[in-house]
CSV table of C-alpha atoms in Angstrom, one decimal:
chain,number,residue,atom,x,y,z
A,1,MET,CA,125.7,150.1,40.1
A,2,GLY,CA,124.3,147.9,42.9
A,3,ASP,CA,121.5,145.9,42.4
A,4,VAL,CA,120.0,145.4,38.8
A,5,ALA,CA,116.1,145.5,38.7
A,6,VAL,CA,114.9,143.1,35.7
A,7,GLY,CA,112.0,145.3,33.8
A,8,ALA,CA,110.6,145.4,30.4
A,9,ARG,CA,113.3,146.3,27.8
A,10,SER,CA,112.7,148.1,24.6
A,11,GLY,CA,113.0,146.1,21.1
A,12,HIS,CA,116.2,147.4,20.3
A,13,ASP,CA,117.8,146.1,23.6
A,14,GLY,CA,116.0,142.8,22.4
A,15,GLU,CA,118.1,142.9,19.1
A,16,GLU,CA,121.4,143.4,20.8
A,17,ASN,CA,121.1,140.3,23.4
A,18,ARG,CA,119.3,138.0,21.1
A,19,GLY,CA,121.1,134.7,21.1
A,20,HIS,CA,122.8,135.8,24.6
A,21,PRO,CA,121.6,134.5,27.8
A,22,VAL,CA,120.1,136.8,30.1
A,23,GLU,CA,121.5,137.9,33.2
A,24,THR,CA,120.0,136.5,36.3
A,25,ALA,CA,118.4,139.0,38.3
A,26,VAL,CA,120.3,139.8,41.6
A,27,PRO,CA,118.2,139.1,44.7
A,28,ALA,CA,116.8,141.9,46.6
A,29,ALA,CA,118.2,143.1,49.6
A,30,ASP,CA,117.1,141.6,53.1
A,31,GLY,CA,113.9,142.9,54.0
A,32,ALA,CA,113.1,144.4,50.5
A,33,PRO,CA,109.7,143.2,49.0
A,34,ALA,CA,110.0,141.0,46.0
A,35,SER,CA,108.4,141.9,42.7
A,36,GLY,CA,105.4,139.8,41.3
A,37,HIS,CA,107.9,138.4,38.7
A,38,ASP,CA,110.1,137.1,41.5
A,39,SER,CA,107.2,135.4,43.2
A,40,GLY,CA,107.6,132.6,40.7
A,41,THR,CA,110.0,129.7,40.7
A,42,GLU,CA,112.1,129.2,37.5
A,43,ASP,CA,110.2,126.3,36.0
A,44,GLY,CA,107.0,128.0,36.2
A,45,ARG,CA,105.7,126.2,39.5
A,46,VAL,CA,104.0,128.3,42.2
A,47,THR,CA,104.7,128.0,45.5
A,48,ASP,CA,103.0,128.7,48.7
A,49,GLU,CA,104.3,130.5,51.5
A,50,HIS,CA,103.2,127.6,53.9
A,51,SER,CA,104.5,124.8,51.6
A,52,GLY,CA,106.8,123.7,49.0
A,53,PRO,CA,106.1,123.5,45.0
A,54,GLN,CA,103.3,121.3,44.0
A,55,ASP,CA,103.5,119.1,40.9
A,56,GLU,CA,101.2,120.1,37.9
A,57,GLY,CA,98.5,118.1,36.7
A,58,VAL,CA,96.9,118.4,33.1
A,59,GLY,CA,96.3,122.4,32.2
A,60,GLY,CA,98.6,123.6,35.3
A,61,THR,CA,96.0,122.3,38.0
A,62,PRO,CA,97.6,120.3,40.9
A,63,ALA,CA,97.9,116.5,40.5
A,64,ALA,CA,95.7,114.3,42.3
A,65,ALA,CA,97.3,112.7,45.4
A,66,PRO,CA,97.6,108.8,44.6
A,67,PRO,CA,95.2,107.0,46.6
A,68,GLU,CA,96.2,105.4,49.6
A,69,GLN,CA,96.1,101.5,49.3
A,70,LYS,CA,93.8,100.0,51.6
A,71,LYS,CA,95.4,97.3,54.1
A,72,GLN,CA,93.6,93.7,54.1
A,73,ARG,CA,92.2,92.9,57.5
A,74,SER,CA,93.6,89.8,58.8
A,75,PHE,CA,91.5,86.6,58.8
A,76,TRP,CA,91.1,86.4,62.7
A,77,LYS,CA,89.9,89.9,62.8
A,78,GLU,CA,87.0,89.1,60.3
A,79,LEU,CA,85.9,85.6,61.7
A,80,PRO,CA,83.9,87.4,64.3
A,81,ILE,CA,82.0,89.5,61.6
A,82,LEU,CA,81.7,86.1,59.5
A,83,ILE,CA,80.5,84.6,62.4
A,84,GLY,CA,77.9,87.2,63.4
A,85,ILE,CA,76.4,87.0,59.5
A,86,ALA,CA,76.1,83.5,59.7
A,87,LEU,CA,74.1,84.0,62.7
A,88,VAL,CA,71.9,86.8,61.2
A,89,LEU,CA,71.2,84.5,57.9
A,90,ALA,CA,70.6,81.3,60.4
A,91,LEU,CA,68.1,83.4,62.3
A,92,LEU,CA,66.5,85.0,59.1
A,93,ILE,CA,66.2,81.3,57.4
A,94,LYS,CA,64.6,80.0,60.7
A,95,THR,CA,62.2,83.1,61.1
A,96,PHE,CA,60.7,82.7,57.7
A,97,LEU,CA,60.3,78.7,58.2
A,98,VAL,CA,58.8,78.9,61.8
A,99,GLN,CA,55.1,79.0,62.5
A,100,ALA,CA,53.5,79.7,65.9
A,101,PHE,CA,50.9,77.5,67.4
A,102,SER,CA,48.9,78.3,70.4
A,103,ILE,CA,47.8,75.3,73.1
A,104,PRO,CA,44.3,75.1,73.7
A,105,SER,CA,44.0,72.0,75.7
A,106,ALA,CA,45.8,70.9,78.9
A,107,SER,CA,47.0,67.1,77.5
A,108,MET,CA,50.7,68.1,77.2
A,109,GLN,CA,50.5,69.5,81.0
A,110,ASN,CA,52.9,70.3,82.8
A,111,THR,CA,55.3,70.8,80.0
A,112,LEU,CA,52.7,72.9,78.1
A,113,THR,CA,49.8,74.6,79.6
A,114,ILE,CA,46.7,76.0,77.9
A,115,ASN,CA,47.6,79.4,75.8
A,116,ASP,CA,51.1,78.5,75.6
A,117,ARG,CA,52.6,79.6,72.4
A,118,VAL,CA,55.2,77.5,70.9
A,119,LEU,CA,57.3,78.0,67.8
A,120,VAL,CA,57.3,74.8,65.7
A,121,ASP,CA,60.7,74.3,63.3
A,122,LYS,CA,59.1,73.5,59.6
A,123,LEU,CA,62.4,73.5,58.1
A,124,THR,CA,64.4,70.4,58.9
A,125,PRO,CA,61.8,68.0,57.6
A,126,TRP,CA,62.6,69.5,54.2
A,127,PHE,CA,65.9,68.1,54.4
A,128,GLY,CA,64.6,64.4,54.8
A,129,SER,CA,64.8,64.4,58.6
A,130,GLU,CA,62.0,62.6,60.4
A,131,PRO,CA,61.0,63.0,63.8
A,132,GLU,CA,62.7,61.0,66.6
A,133,ARG,CA,61.7,59.7,70.1
A,134,GLY,CA,61.2,62.3,72.6
A,135,GLU,CA,60.5,65.2,70.3
A,136,VAL,CA,57.2,67.2,70.7
A,137,VAL,CA,55.5,67.6,67.4
A,138,VAL,CA,52.7,69.4,65.7
A,139,PHE,CA,50.6,67.3,63.2
A,140,HIS,CA,47.6,67.5,61.5
A,141,ASP,CA,44.6,65.3,62.6
A,142,PRO,CA,45.2,62.0,61.0
A,143,ASP,CA,41.5,60.4,61.0
A,144,ASP,CA,39.2,62.9,63.1
A,145,TRP,CA,41.0,62.7,66.3
A,146,LEU,CA,39.3,65.8,66.9
A,147,ALA,CA,36.0,65.1,66.3
A,148,GLY,CA,33.4,66.9,68.5
A,149,GLU,CA,36.4,69.3,69.8
A,150,PRO,CA,34.8,73.2,69.5
A,151,THR,CA,36.3,75.2,66.7
A,152,PRO,CA,39.0,78.0,67.9
A,153,ASP,CA,37.5,81.4,67.3
A,154,PRO,CA,40.6,83.8,66.5
A,155,ASN,CA,41.1,87.3,67.4
A,156,ALA,CA,42.1,89.9,65.0
A,157,LEU,CA,45.9,89.7,65.2
A,158,GLN,CA,45.5,85.6,65.0
A,159,THR,CA,43.9,86.3,62.0
A,160,VAL,CA,46.5,88.4,60.4
A,161,LEU,CA,49.1,86.3,61.7
A,162,SER,CA,47.4,83.1,60.0
A,163,TRP,CA,47.0,85.1,57.0
A,164,ILE,CA,50.8,85.3,56.5
A,165,GLY,CA,51.7,82.0,57.7
A,166,LEU,CA,52.9,82.5,61.0
A,167,MET,CA,50.1,81.0,62.7
A,168,PRO,CA,47.7,78.2,61.7
A,169,SER,CA,44.4,79.0,60.2
A,170,ALA,CA,41.3,78.2,62.4
A,171,ASP,CA,40.2,75.8,59.8
A,172,GLU,CA,43.3,73.8,60.3
A,173,LYS,CA,43.0,70.7,62.9
A,174,ASP,CA,46.3,70.5,64.3
A,175,LEU,CA,47.5,68.4,67.5
A,176,ILE,CA,50.9,68.4,69.8
A,177,LYS,CA,52.0,65.4,71.3
A,178,ARG,CA,55.3,63.9,72.2
A,179,VAL,CA,57.0,61.3,70.2
A,180,ILE,CA,57.2,57.8,72.0
A,181,GLY,CA,57.6,55.1,69.2
A,182,VAL,CA,59.0,55.5,65.7
A,183,GLY,CA,59.1,53.3,62.9
A,184,GLY,CA,60.0,49.4,64.0
A,185,ASP,CA,59.7,50.3,67.7
A,186,THR,CA,57.4,48.1,69.9
A,187,VAL,CA,55.7,50.2,72.5
A,188,GLU,CA,53.8,48.5,75.4
A,189,CYS,CA,52.2,49.6,78.8
A,190,SER,CA,51.2,47.0,81.5
A,191,LYS,CA,49.3,48.0,84.5
A,192,THR,CA,50.6,51.4,85.7
A,193,GLY,CA,54.0,51.3,84.0
A,194,PRO,CA,56.7,52.2,83.5
A,195,LEU,CA,56.3,52.8,79.5
A,196,LYS,CA,58.5,50.3,77.6
A,197,VAL,CA,60.0,51.2,74.3
A,198,ASN,CA,61.9,47.9,72.5
A,199,GLY,CA,61.9,46.5,76.3
A,200,LYS,CA,63.5,49.3,77.8
A,201,ALA,CA,61.7,51.1,80.4
A,202,LEU,CA,61.4,55.1,80.3
A,203,ASN,CA,61.9,57.3,83.2
A,204,GLU,CA,59.8,59.9,82.5
A,205,PRO,CA,59.9,63.2,84.8
A,206,TYR,CA,57.8,65.2,82.4
A,207,VAL,CA,54.4,63.1,83.0
A,208,TYR,CA,52.2,65.3,84.9
A,209,PRO,CA,52.4,65.0,88.5
A,210,GLY,CA,49.8,62.5,90.1
A,211,ASN,CA,49.5,60.5,86.8
A,212,THR,CA,50.9,57.3,86.1
A,213,PRO,CA,52.9,56.5,82.7
A,214,CYS,CA,50.2,53.9,81.9
A,215,SER,CA,46.6,54.1,82.2
A,216,VAL,CA,44.7,50.9,83.8
A,217,ASP,CA,41.8,51.0,81.6
A,218,ASP,CA,40.3,48.8,78.8
A,219,GLN,CA,39.9,51.6,76.3
A,220,GLY,CA,43.3,51.5,75.1
A,221,GLY,CA,45.5,52.3,78.2
A,222,GLN,CA,46.8,48.8,78.3
A,223,PHE,CA,48.7,47.9,75.0
A,224,LYS,CA,51.6,46.6,73.1
A,225,VAL,CA,52.0,47.8,69.5
A,226,LYS,CA,54.5,47.4,66.7
A,227,VAL,CA,55.1,50.8,65.0
A,228,PRO,CA,55.2,50.5,61.1
A,229,GLU,CA,57.7,52.4,59.1
A,230,GLY,CA,56.8,55.8,58.5
A,231,SER,CA,54.6,56.5,61.2
A,232,LEU,CA,54.7,57.6,65.0
A,233,TRP,CA,53.0,56.6,68.2
A,234,VAL,CA,52.7,59.6,70.1
A,235,MET,CA,51.2,60.4,73.6
A,236,GLY,CA,50.5,63.4,76.0
A,237,ASP,CA,52.4,64.2,79.0
A,238,HIS,CA,49.3,64.7,80.9
A,239,ARG,CA,48.6,60.9,80.5
A,240,GLN,CA,45.4,60.5,82.1
A,241,ASN,CA,43.7,63.4,80.1
A,242,SER,CA,45.3,63.0,76.6
A,243,ARG,CA,43.4,61.4,73.6
A,244,ASP,CA,46.5,60.1,71.9
A,245,SER,CA,47.6,56.9,70.0
A,246,ARG,CA,46.4,55.0,72.8
A,247,TYR,CA,42.5,55.9,72.3
A,248,ASN,CA,42.6,56.0,68.6
A,249,GLN,CA,43.6,52.5,67.5
A,250,SER,CA,40.1,52.0,66.0
A,251,ASP,CA,41.0,54.7,63.3
A,252,LYS,CA,42.4,53.8,59.5
A,253,HIS,CA,46.0,54.1,61.0
A,254,GLY,CA,45.6,51.7,64.2
A,255,GLY,CA,46.4,54.9,66.1
A,256,MET,CA,49.6,55.8,64.5
A,257,VAL,CA,50.4,59.5,63.1
A,258,PRO,CA,51.7,59.0,59.6
A,259,VAL,CA,55.2,60.9,59.1
A,260,LYS,CA,54.0,62.8,56.4
A,261,GLU,CA,51.1,64.5,58.5
A,262,VAL,CA,53.7,66.1,60.7
A,263,VAL,CA,54.0,69.8,60.5
A,264,GLY,CA,57.3,70.2,62.5
A,265,ARG,CA,58.9,69.9,65.8
A,266,ALA,CA,58.3,72.5,68.8
A,267,ILE,CA,61.5,74.0,69.9
A,268,VAL,CA,60.5,76.6,72.4
A,269,ILE,CA,57.9,78.2,74.5
A,270,ALA,CA,57.8,81.7,73.3
A,271,TRP,CA,54.9,83.3,75.0
A,272,PRO,CA,54.1,84.2,77.5
A,273,MET,CA,57.4,85.6,78.8
A,274,ASN,CA,57.3,83.8,82.4
A,275,ARG,CA,56.9,80.7,80.6
A,276,TRP,CA,59.9,81.0,78.1
A,277,ASP,CA,61.9,77.4,77.6
A,278,THR,CA,63.3,75.2,75.4
A,279,LEU,CA,61.6,71.9,74.4
A,280,PRO,CA,64.5,69.3,74.6
A,281,VAL,CA,64.7,65.7,73.9
A,282,PRO,CA,64.5,64.0,77.4
A,283,ASP,CA,67.8,62.2,78.5
A,284,THR,CA,65.5,58.8,79.0
A,285,PHE,CA,65.6,58.2,75.2
A,286,ASP,CA,69.2,58.5,74.9
A,287,GLN,CA,69.6,55.1,76.4
A,288,ASP,CA,71.6,52.1,75.2
A,289,GLY,CA,68.9,50.0,73.4
A,290,LEU,CA,66.8,52.5,72.0
A,291,GLN,CA,68.6,53.1,68.6
A,292,ALA,CA,69.5,56.7,69.9
A,293,ARG,CA,69.4,59.3,67.2
A,294,SER,CA,71.7,58.6,64.5
A,295,SER,CA,74.4,61.2,63.4
A,296,ALA,CA,72.8,61.5,60.0
A,297,ALA,CA,69.7,63.1,61.5
A,298,ALA,CA,71.8,65.3,63.9
A,299,ALA,CA,73.3,66.8,61.1
A,300,LEU,CA,70.0,67.5,59.0
A,301,SER,CA,68.9,69.3,62.3
A,302,ALA,CA,71.8,71.6,61.8
A,303,ALA,CA,70.6,72.5,58.0
A,304,PRO,CA,69.9,76.2,59.0
A,305,GLN,CA,73.2,77.2,60.4
A,306,GLY,CA,74.7,74.8,57.4
A,307,LEU,CA,73.1,76.9,55.0
A,308,ALA,CA,74.0,80.2,56.7
A,309,LEU,CA,77.9,79.2,56.5
A,310,ALA,CA,77.5,77.9,52.8
A,311,GLY,CA,76.1,81.4,51.7
A,312,ILE,CA,78.7,83.3,53.2
A,313,VAL,CA,81.5,81.5,51.6
A,314,PRO,CA,81.0,83.1,48.0
A,315,VAL,CA,80.5,86.4,49.6
A,316,VAL,CA,83.9,86.2,51.7
A,317,TRP,CA,85.8,84.9,48.4
A,318,TRP,CA,84.7,87.7,46.2
A,319,ARG,CA,85.3,90.4,48.9
A,320,ARG,CA,89.0,89.0,49.5
A,321,ARG,CA,89.5,88.6,45.5
A,322,ARG,CA,88.4,92.4,45.3
A,323,THR,CA,90.5,93.6,47.9
A,324,ALA,CA,93.8,91.9,46.4
A,325,SER,CA,93.0,93.3,43.0
A,326,ALA,CA,92.7,96.9,44.4
A,327,GLU,CA,96.1,96.3,46.0
A,328,THR,CA,97.7,95.4,42.7
A,329,ARG,CA,96.7,98.4,40.6
């Protein structure tokens, strides 16, 4: 009898075998080709010659493989990313709250020369921070200090930049000087110097070479003044070529600059490239007895970085919550 092939049975044969188990087909001899029916498995699954059985999905389609769980990054791996985001946010905040100014005169030489472009931080005053001794600040003309000075004629680029707020308008009258005294200070000059603040002599390496810290004249170069609260006493670094607080003591503010007129602090020389430099506060203003800058003011100057970090915290919290939620599904 040998091997039995499974084929179609007549209806009569079906009646005879009804209720009886169907005999299992005998495997084909080695090397013999299998029939089309033999290519299926007993439970209806189809096997591929290169792989094992695949689970069926709905309607006989293969079920989708379960999604791989995303491993959460460690905090230390995310830290550089967070720092990078904070720096970018700080840069964006500062970029839209910084204004460029062009230097038209020699009153701040050699710290600033004619045609230098400086960037002025306008953000920190929003948080209540006031100018400190030694800072270079830009301020609106308090009382016709620029009377008789020629009006600048801007080029096309400067006109566009002033229109979008990155440079001052040609109609604005702004000056740039160094803050020497703040509210409550006593500032004085006798003979050729040194310049004194609250009785402490200042070492001023930024004064223009060949100039003396104080000017010997009867027009304001010799003085002793008390700075009122809410005001500043300012002087140019080119002492013998600067019309500053000394020479405006007859105006309505007595030569002082109201803090409310300050646009912001000049923080860097941005142009030309060979002149690029920062504008830090000289060490002489940190000496004991000058009531050096308070920690509160220092904290306010870090406002852009603080805002950037504060903005990141909710984003990081939301991202980590979302990752944890995905892992528990």
